[in-house]
């Protein structure tokens, strides 16, 4: 059984059909990449998966249960889905350590020492131990994203969902975070990653889902997409890019 099974997902905001007929699955251990122009509906798909938005119709089954079902415990669902946003979304009034340990205390019910221990383990994986007492504003964007990823992983989620994790970073920090995500991939963690970064996409996955105006237009190897000559939108997005394999 797939970890996440999305079937005929549709989302309408007012008059605007943002997603239609979205079908894909994420199996345990998969790294799935979703690309597409700004406004094509990528974030909305991710938001429907962890109930930041409700689908208009269709189904999203996570670990055998409909996520929009009436008896779903949204907190329990979100504990299993580690979400990383483009803008880091750290709590600015909390230190690095507290940012990582807070959910462990509140959602996992750990004592403060227990939560701090676990948080420090995660921070050390990402070379952020020395920064544990700093506030987010005292860190670079790349460091903030490391903390955000550490915070998501501290909950031992079943899947890490990343929404353009490198887009707000300059090229050097962006490479740094991309390398880190690639290192995580090698540990076997299941990931669903939205990105504009073709190099990152190519490093972490063989295939890419290409979303265009709310429809998955292609789900294929990047090399196949890059050599597509029949679809002008796919060509515009993937074609003529340097460095593609
Ligand atoms: N909460 C919302 N209310 C109304 N419209 C929204 C909302 N969220 C997203 N949209 C619209 O849905 C479309 C897709 O947005 P989004 O999923 O954020 O695209 P992407 O992540 O691919 O850039 C956009 O036109 C956006 O304006
Ligand atoms: Mg988005």
mmCIF file of C-alpha atoms and ligand atoms in Angstrom:
data_model
loop_
_atom_site.group_PDB
_atom_site.id
_atom_site.type_symbol
_atom_site.label_atom_id
_atom_site.label_comp_id
_atom_site.label_asym_id
_atom_site.label_seq_id
_atom_site.Cartn_x
_atom_site.Cartn_y
_atom_site.Cartn_z
ATOM 1 C CA UNK A 1 0.000 0.000 0.000
ATOM 2 C CA UNK A 2 1.199 3.486 -0.819
ATOM 3 C CA UNK A 3 2.042 5.820 2.058
ATOM 4 C CA UNK A 4 0.159 8.621 0.281
ATOM 5 C CA UNK A 5 -2.378 7.909 -2.438
ATOM 6 C CA UNK A 6 -3.887 10.929 -4.158
ATOM 7 C CA UNK A 7 -6.887 10.159 -6.358
ATOM 8 C CA UNK A 8 -8.829 12.608 -8.555
ATOM 9 C CA UNK A 9 -7.962 15.500 -6.250
ATOM 10 C CA UNK A 10 -9.728 18.719 -7.145
ATOM 11 C CA UNK A 11 -9.462 22.085 -5.415
ATOM 12 C CA UNK A 12 -11.483 25.163 -6.210
ATOM 13 C CA UNK A 13 -10.974 28.583 -4.600
ATOM 14 C CA UNK A 14 -14.090 30.655 -5.327
ATOM 15 C CA UNK A 15 -14.450 30.537 -9.108
ATOM 16 C CA UNK A 16 -10.887 29.406 -9.696
ATOM 17 C CA UNK A 17 -10.188 25.727 -10.345
ATOM 18 C CA UNK A 18 -6.699 25.410 -8.869
ATOM 19 C CA UNK A 19 -6.293 21.621 -9.094
ATOM 20 C CA UNK A 20 -8.135 19.068 -11.190
ATOM 21 C CA UNK A 21 -7.738 15.319 -11.586
ATOM 22 C CA UNK A 22 -4.536 15.073 -9.568
ATOM 23 C CA UNK A 23 -3.438 11.451 -9.262
ATOM 24 C CA UNK A 24 -0.163 10.190 -7.822
ATOM 25 C CA UNK A 25 1.204 8.077 -5.035
ATOM 26 C CA UNK A 26 4.160 8.201 -2.685
ATOM 27 C CA UNK A 27 5.370 4.824 -1.491
ATOM 28 C CA UNK A 28 7.510 4.213 1.582
ATOM 29 C CA UNK A 29 11.092 5.143 0.734
ATOM 30 C CA UNK A 30 10.118 7.114 -2.381
ATOM 31 C CA UNK A 31 11.496 10.539 -3.138
ATOM 32 C CA UNK A 32 8.932 12.300 -5.319
ATOM 33 C CA UNK A 33 9.596 15.686 -6.873
ATOM 34 C CA UNK A 34 6.890 18.075 -8.014
ATOM 35 C CA UNK A 35 7.738 20.961 -10.312
ATOM 36 C CA UNK A 36 5.726 23.543 -12.196
ATOM 37 C CA UNK A 37 5.372 27.256 -12.780
ATOM 38 C CA UNK A 38 4.474 29.636 -9.998
ATOM 39 C CA UNK A 39 0.731 29.503 -9.364
ATOM 40 C CA UNK A 40 0.309 26.042 -10.907
ATOM 41 C CA UNK A 41 -1.004 24.636 -7.610
ATOM 42 C CA UNK A 42 2.041 22.896 -6.107
ATOM 43 C CA UNK A 43 1.674 24.294 -2.588
ATOM 44 C CA UNK A 44 -2.063 23.656 -2.653
ATOM 45 C CA UNK A 45 -1.416 19.927 -3.216
ATOM 46 C CA UNK A 46 0.923 19.846 -0.209
ATOM 47 C CA UNK A 47 -1.545 21.839 1.897
ATOM 48 C CA UNK A 48 -4.329 19.359 1.110
ATOM 49 C CA UNK A 49 -2.103 16.490 2.271
ATOM 50 C CA UNK A 50 -1.617 17.888 5.766
ATOM 51 C CA UNK A 51 -5.021 19.536 6.050
ATOM 52 C CA UNK A 52 -3.968 23.147 5.768
ATOM 53 C CA UNK A 53 -6.615 23.081 3.022
ATOM 54 C CA UNK A 54 -9.488 20.697 2.387
ATOM 55 C CA UNK A 55 -9.935 19.160 -1.063
ATOM 56 C CA UNK A 56 -13.066 20.200 -2.961
ATOM 57 C CA UNK A 57 -13.364 16.590 -4.139
ATOM 58 C CA UNK A 58 -11.279 13.494 -4.618
ATOM 59 C CA UNK A 59 -9.364 11.568 -2.038
ATOM 60 C CA UNK A 60 -6.039 11.601 -0.234
ATOM 61 C CA UNK A 61 -5.297 8.412 1.645
ATOM 62 C CA UNK A 62 -2.412 8.626 4.114
ATOM 63 C CA UNK A 63 -1.421 5.331 5.732
ATOM 64 C CA UNK A 64 -4.762 3.820 4.783
ATOM 65 C CA UNK A 65 -6.931 6.676 6.065
ATOM 66 C CA UNK A 66 -8.688 9.475 4.242
ATOM 67 C CA UNK A 67 -7.007 12.676 5.487
ATOM 68 C CA UNK A 68 -10.159 14.749 5.039
ATOM 69 C CA UNK A 69 -12.315 12.160 6.816
ATOM 70 C CA UNK A 70 -14.541 13.390 9.653
ATOM 71 C CA UNK A 71 -12.814 11.365 12.385
ATOM 72 C CA UNK A 72 -9.249 12.312 11.487
ATOM 73 C CA UNK A 73 -7.073 13.664 14.286
ATOM 74 C CA UNK A 74 -5.365 16.533 12.470
ATOM 75 C CA UNK A 75 -2.658 16.884 15.112
ATOM 76 C CA UNK A 76 -1.805 13.193 14.864
ATOM 77 C CA UNK A 77 -1.755 13.474 11.069
ATOM 78 C CA UNK A 78 0.576 16.485 11.134
ATOM 79 C CA UNK A 79 2.933 14.729 13.543
ATOM 80 C CA UNK A 80 3.527 12.141 10.844
ATOM 81 C CA UNK A 81 4.111 14.691 8.097
ATOM 82 C CA UNK A 82 7.252 16.779 8.551
ATOM 83 C CA UNK A 83 6.614 20.022 6.706
ATOM 84 C CA UNK A 84 9.392 22.365 5.580
ATOM 85 C CA UNK A 85 8.405 25.703 4.057
ATOM 86 C CA UNK A 86 10.229 28.058 1.725
ATOM 87 C CA UNK A 87 10.360 30.782 4.377
ATOM 88 C CA UNK A 88 11.595 28.482 7.191
ATOM 89 C CA UNK A 89 8.626 29.419 9.429
ATOM 90 C CA UNK A 90 10.667 29.313 12.619
ATOM 91 C CA UNK A 91 9.312 30.996 15.749
ATOM 92 C CA UNK A 92 11.269 34.242 15.897
ATOM 93 C CA UNK A 93 10.884 34.641 19.676
ATOM 94 C CA UNK A 94 12.294 31.181 20.424
ATOM 95 C CA UNK A 95 15.894 30.010 20.365
ATOM 96 C CA UNK A 96 17.046 27.367 17.915
ATOM 97 C CA UNK A 97 16.865 24.727 20.633
ATOM 98 C CA UNK A 98 13.348 25.737 21.674
ATOM 99 C CA UNK A 99 12.204 25.827 18.044
ATOM 100 C CA UNK A 100 13.171 22.173 17.686
ATOM 101 C CA UNK A 101 12.080 20.985 21.127
ATOM 102 C CA UNK A 102 8.728 22.777 21.413
ATOM 103 C CA UNK A 103 6.672 20.314 19.345
ATOM 104 C CA UNK A 104 8.341 17.401 21.133
ATOM 105 C CA UNK A 105 7.068 18.793 24.417
ATOM 106 C CA UNK A 106 3.629 19.793 23.231
ATOM 107 C CA UNK A 107 2.798 17.041 20.733
ATOM 108 C CA UNK A 108 4.884 14.151 22.067
ATOM 109 C CA UNK A 109 4.451 15.079 25.720
ATOM 110 C CA UNK A 110 8.177 14.856 26.447
ATOM 111 C CA UNK A 111 9.652 16.498 29.521
ATOM 112 C CA UNK A 112 11.870 19.510 28.869
ATOM 113 C CA UNK A 113 15.161 17.602 29.400
ATOM 114 C CA UNK A 114 13.967 14.736 27.190
ATOM 115 C CA UNK A 115 12.839 17.108 24.444
ATOM 116 C CA UNK A 116 16.084 19.082 24.633
ATOM 117 C CA UNK A 117 18.102 15.875 24.374
ATOM 118 C CA UNK A 118 16.266 14.767 21.266
ATOM 119 C CA UNK A 119 16.424 18.278 19.781
ATOM 120 C CA UNK A 120 20.177 18.434 20.351
ATOM 121 C CA UNK A 121 20.621 15.067 18.633
ATOM 122 C CA UNK A 122 18.833 16.435 15.573
ATOM 123 C CA UNK A 123 20.736 19.732 15.663
ATOM 124 C CA UNK A 124 24.050 17.903 15.796
ATOM 125 C CA UNK A 125 23.136 15.935 12.645
ATOM 126 C CA UNK A 126 22.871 19.290 10.906
ATOM 127 C CA UNK A 127 25.961 20.912 12.483
ATOM 128 C CA UNK A 128 23.816 23.394 14.346
ATOM 129 C CA UNK A 129 24.676 22.506 17.949
ATOM 130 C CA UNK A 130 26.887 25.569 18.361
ATOM 131 C CA UNK A 131 23.934 27.786 17.409
ATOM 132 C CA UNK A 132 21.411 26.291 19.829
ATOM 133 C CA UNK A 133 21.016 29.436 21.963
ATOM 134 C CA UNK A 134 20.668 31.863 19.048
ATOM 135 C CA UNK A 135 17.429 33.293 17.724
ATOM 136 C CA UNK A 136 16.430 32.762 14.070
ATOM 137 C CA UNK A 137 17.281 36.381 13.147
ATOM 138 C CA UNK A 138 20.893 35.689 14.182
ATOM 139 C CA UNK A 139 21.236 32.890 11.610
ATOM 140 C CA UNK A 140 21.755 32.889 7.849
ATOM 141 C CA UNK A 141 18.897 31.688 5.661
ATOM 142 C CA UNK A 142 20.670 28.398 5.060
ATOM 143 C CA UNK A 143 21.148 27.854 8.797
ATOM 144 C CA UNK A 144 17.490 28.687 9.429
ATOM 145 C CA UNK A 145 16.466 26.100 6.865
ATOM 146 C CA UNK A 146 18.729 23.527 8.551
ATOM 147 C CA UNK A 147 16.925 24.218 11.820
ATOM 148 C CA UNK A 148 13.542 23.933 10.096
ATOM 149 C CA UNK A 149 14.533 20.548 8.658
ATOM 150 C CA UNK A 150 15.895 19.410 12.041
ATOM 151 C CA UNK A 151 12.627 20.478 13.635
ATOM 152 C CA UNK A 152 10.585 18.495 11.108
ATOM 153 C CA UNK A 153 12.733 15.382 11.504
ATOM 154 C CA UNK A 154 12.761 15.521 15.300
ATOM 155 C CA UNK A 155 9.176 14.276 15.199
ATOM 156 C CA UNK A 156 10.268 11.125 13.307
ATOM 157 C CA UNK A 157 7.698 11.759 10.578
ATOM 158 C CA UNK A 158 6.664 9.097 8.059
ATOM 159 C CA UNK A 159 7.333 11.566 5.258
ATOM 160 C CA UNK A 160 9.203 14.825 4.864
ATOM 161 C CA UNK A 161 7.273 17.311 2.736
ATOM 162 C CA UNK A 162 9.353 20.216 1.438
ATOM 163 C CA UNK A 163 7.866 23.249 -0.292
ATOM 164 C CA UNK A 164 10.596 25.007 -2.279
ATOM 165 C CA UNK A 165 13.160 24.548 0.503
ATOM 166 C CA UNK A 166 15.933 26.363 -1.381
ATOM 167 C CA UNK A 167 13.990 29.123 -3.140
ATOM 168 C CA UNK A 168 14.529 31.830 -0.539
ATOM 169 C CA UNK A 169 18.289 31.215 -0.388
ATOM 170 C CA UNK A 170 21.206 32.659 -2.311
ATOM 171 C CA UNK A 171 22.960 30.220 -4.673
ATOM 172 C CA UNK A 172 25.632 29.090 -2.203
ATOM 173 C CA UNK A 173 23.250 28.485 0.690
ATOM 174 C CA UNK A 174 20.829 26.926 -1.715
ATOM 175 C CA UNK A 175 23.470 24.364 -2.769
ATOM 176 C CA UNK A 176 24.277 23.712 0.872
ATOM 177 C CA UNK A 177 20.654 22.940 1.730
ATOM 178 C CA UNK A 178 20.238 20.931 -1.490
ATOM 179 C CA UNK A 179 23.271 18.819 -0.530
ATOM 180 C CA UNK A 180 21.773 18.271 2.893
ATOM 181 C CA UNK A 181 18.480 17.114 1.405
ATOM 182 C CA UNK A 182 20.406 14.771 -0.851
ATOM 183 C CA UNK A 183 22.226 13.372 2.187
ATOM 184 C CA UNK A 184 18.866 12.801 3.872
ATOM 185 C CA UNK A 185 17.613 10.961 0.807
ATOM 186 C CA UNK A 186 20.456 8.498 1.238
ATOM 187 C CA UNK A 187 19.194 7.660 4.713
ATOM 188 C CA UNK A 188 16.046 6.295 3.072
ATOM 189 C CA UNK A 189 13.576 8.879 4.331
ATOM 190 C CA UNK A 190 10.415 9.235 2.262
ATOM 191 C CA UNK A 191 10.148 12.687 0.697
ATOM 192 C CA UNK A 192 7.778 14.753 -1.365
ATOM 193 C CA UNK A 193 9.606 17.850 -2.549
ATOM 194 C CA UNK A 194 8.358 20.839 -4.502
ATOM 195 C CA UNK A 195 11.238 22.711 -6.067
ATOM 196 C CA UNK A 196 12.258 25.034 -8.894
ATOM 197 C CA UNK A 197 15.813 23.784 -8.585
ATOM 198 C CA UNK A 198 16.453 21.309 -11.395
ATOM 199 C CA UNK A 199 19.837 20.350 -9.995
ATOM 200 C CA UNK A 200 18.259 19.483 -6.656
ATOM 201 C CA UNK A 201 15.462 17.582 -8.406
ATOM 202 C CA UNK A 202 17.955 15.621 -10.425
ATOM 203 C CA UNK A 203 20.096 14.773 -7.422
ATOM 204 C CA UNK A 204 17.298 13.394 -5.318
ATOM 205 C CA UNK A 205 15.025 11.713 -7.841
ATOM 206 C CA UNK A 206 14.990 10.051 -11.251
ATOM 207 C CA UNK A 207 11.564 11.312 -12.094
ATOM 208 C CA UNK A 208 9.625 14.547 -11.796
ATOM 209 C CA UNK A 209 5.923 15.265 -11.788
ATOM 210 C CA UNK A 210 5.250 18.376 -13.854
ATOM 211 C CA UNK A 211 2.213 20.353 -12.778
ATOM 212 C CA UNK A 212 0.726 22.811 -15.239
ATOM 213 C CA UNK A 213 -2.349 24.908 -14.426
ATOM 214 C CA UNK A 214 -3.552 22.435 -11.838
ATOM 215 C CA UNK A 215 -3.029 19.294 -13.931
ATOM 216 C CA UNK A 216 -0.146 16.812 -13.812
ATOM 217 C CA UNK A 217 0.989 17.027 -17.410
ATOM 218 C CA UNK A 218 3.907 14.628 -17.123
ATOM 219 C CA UNK A 219 5.491 12.221 -14.659
ATOM 220 C CA UNK A 220 8.736 11.125 -16.168
ATOM 221 C CA UNK A 221 12.509 11.070 -16.077
ATOM 222 C CA UNK A 222 14.054 14.547 -16.157
ATOM 223 C CA UNK A 223 16.121 13.546 -19.190
ATOM 224 C CA UNK A 224 12.914 12.601 -21.023
ATOM 225 C CA UNK A 225 11.270 15.882 -20.039
ATOM 226 C CA UNK A 226 14.366 17.842 -21.050
ATOM 227 C CA UNK A 227 14.339 16.311 -24.522
ATOM 228 C CA UNK A 228 10.605 16.719 -25.032
ATOM 229 C CA UNK A 229 9.947 18.512 -28.298
ATOM 230 C CA UNK A 230 6.220 18.039 -28.670
ATOM 231 C CA UNK A 231 4.926 19.994 -25.681
ATOM 232 C CA UNK A 232 5.926 23.690 -25.661
ATOM 233 C CA UNK A 233 5.188 24.104 -21.936
ATOM 234 C CA UNK A 234 7.362 21.167 -20.937
ATOM 235 C CA UNK A 235 10.026 22.391 -23.329
ATOM 236 C CA UNK A 236 9.896 25.884 -21.867
ATOM 237 C CA UNK A 237 10.270 24.528 -18.348
ATOM 238 C CA UNK A 238 12.833 21.751 -18.789
ATOM 239 C CA UNK A 239 14.394 22.377 -22.192
ATOM 240 C CA UNK A 240 17.690 24.097 -22.930
ATOM 241 C CA UNK A 241 18.899 23.865 -19.358
ATOM 242 C CA UNK A 242 22.627 23.599 -18.883
ATOM 243 C CA UNK A 243 23.988 20.756 -16.868
ATOM 244 C CA UNK A 244 21.106 18.361 -17.298
ATOM 245 C CA UNK A 245 22.036 14.747 -17.668
HETATM 246 N N1 LIG B 1 -6.066 30.178 0.271
HETATM 247 C C1 LIG B 1 -6.240 30.556 -0.999
HETATM 248 N N2 LIG B 1 -7.307 31.297 -1.377
HETATM 249 C C2 LIG B 1 -7.507 31.644 -2.667
HETATM 250 N N3 LIG B 1 -6.671 31.324 -3.669
HETATM 251 C C3 LIG B 1 -5.577 30.607 -3.363
HETATM 252 C C4 LIG B 1 -5.296 30.179 -2.023
HETATM 253 N N4 LIG B 1 -4.143 29.462 -2.015
HETATM 254 C C5 LIG B 1 -3.730 29.448 -3.297
HETATM 255 N N5 LIG B 1 -4.568 30.130 -4.101
HETATM 256 C C6 LIG B 1 -4.434 30.294 -5.554
HETATM 257 O O1 LIG B 1 -4.257 29.020 -6.117
HETATM 258 C C7 LIG B 1 -3.330 29.068 -7.192
HETATM 259 C C8 LIG B 1 -2.226 28.054 -6.912
HETATM 260 O O2 LIG B 1 -1.476 28.495 -5.803
HETATM 261 P P1 LIG B 1 -0.279 27.662 -5.199
HETATM 262 O O3 LIG B 1 -0.737 26.294 -4.892
HETATM 263 O O4 LIG B 1 0.283 28.471 -4.096
HETATM 264 O O5 LIG B 1 0.719 27.602 -6.448
HETATM 265 P P2 LIG B 1 2.279 27.262 -6.478
HETATM 266 O O6 LIG B 1 2.667 26.709 -5.160
HETATM 267 O O7 LIG B 1 2.420 26.288 -7.601
HETATM 268 O O8 LIG B 1 2.958 28.562 -6.807
HETATM 269 C C9 LIG B 1 -2.852 30.495 -7.290
HETATM 270 O O9 LIG B 1 -3.586 31.139 -8.300
HETATM 271 C C10 LIG B 1 -3.185 31.070 -5.932
HETATM 272 O O10 LIG B 1 -3.432 32.431 -6.019
HETATM 273 MG MG1 LIG B 2 4.061 27.364 -3.761
#
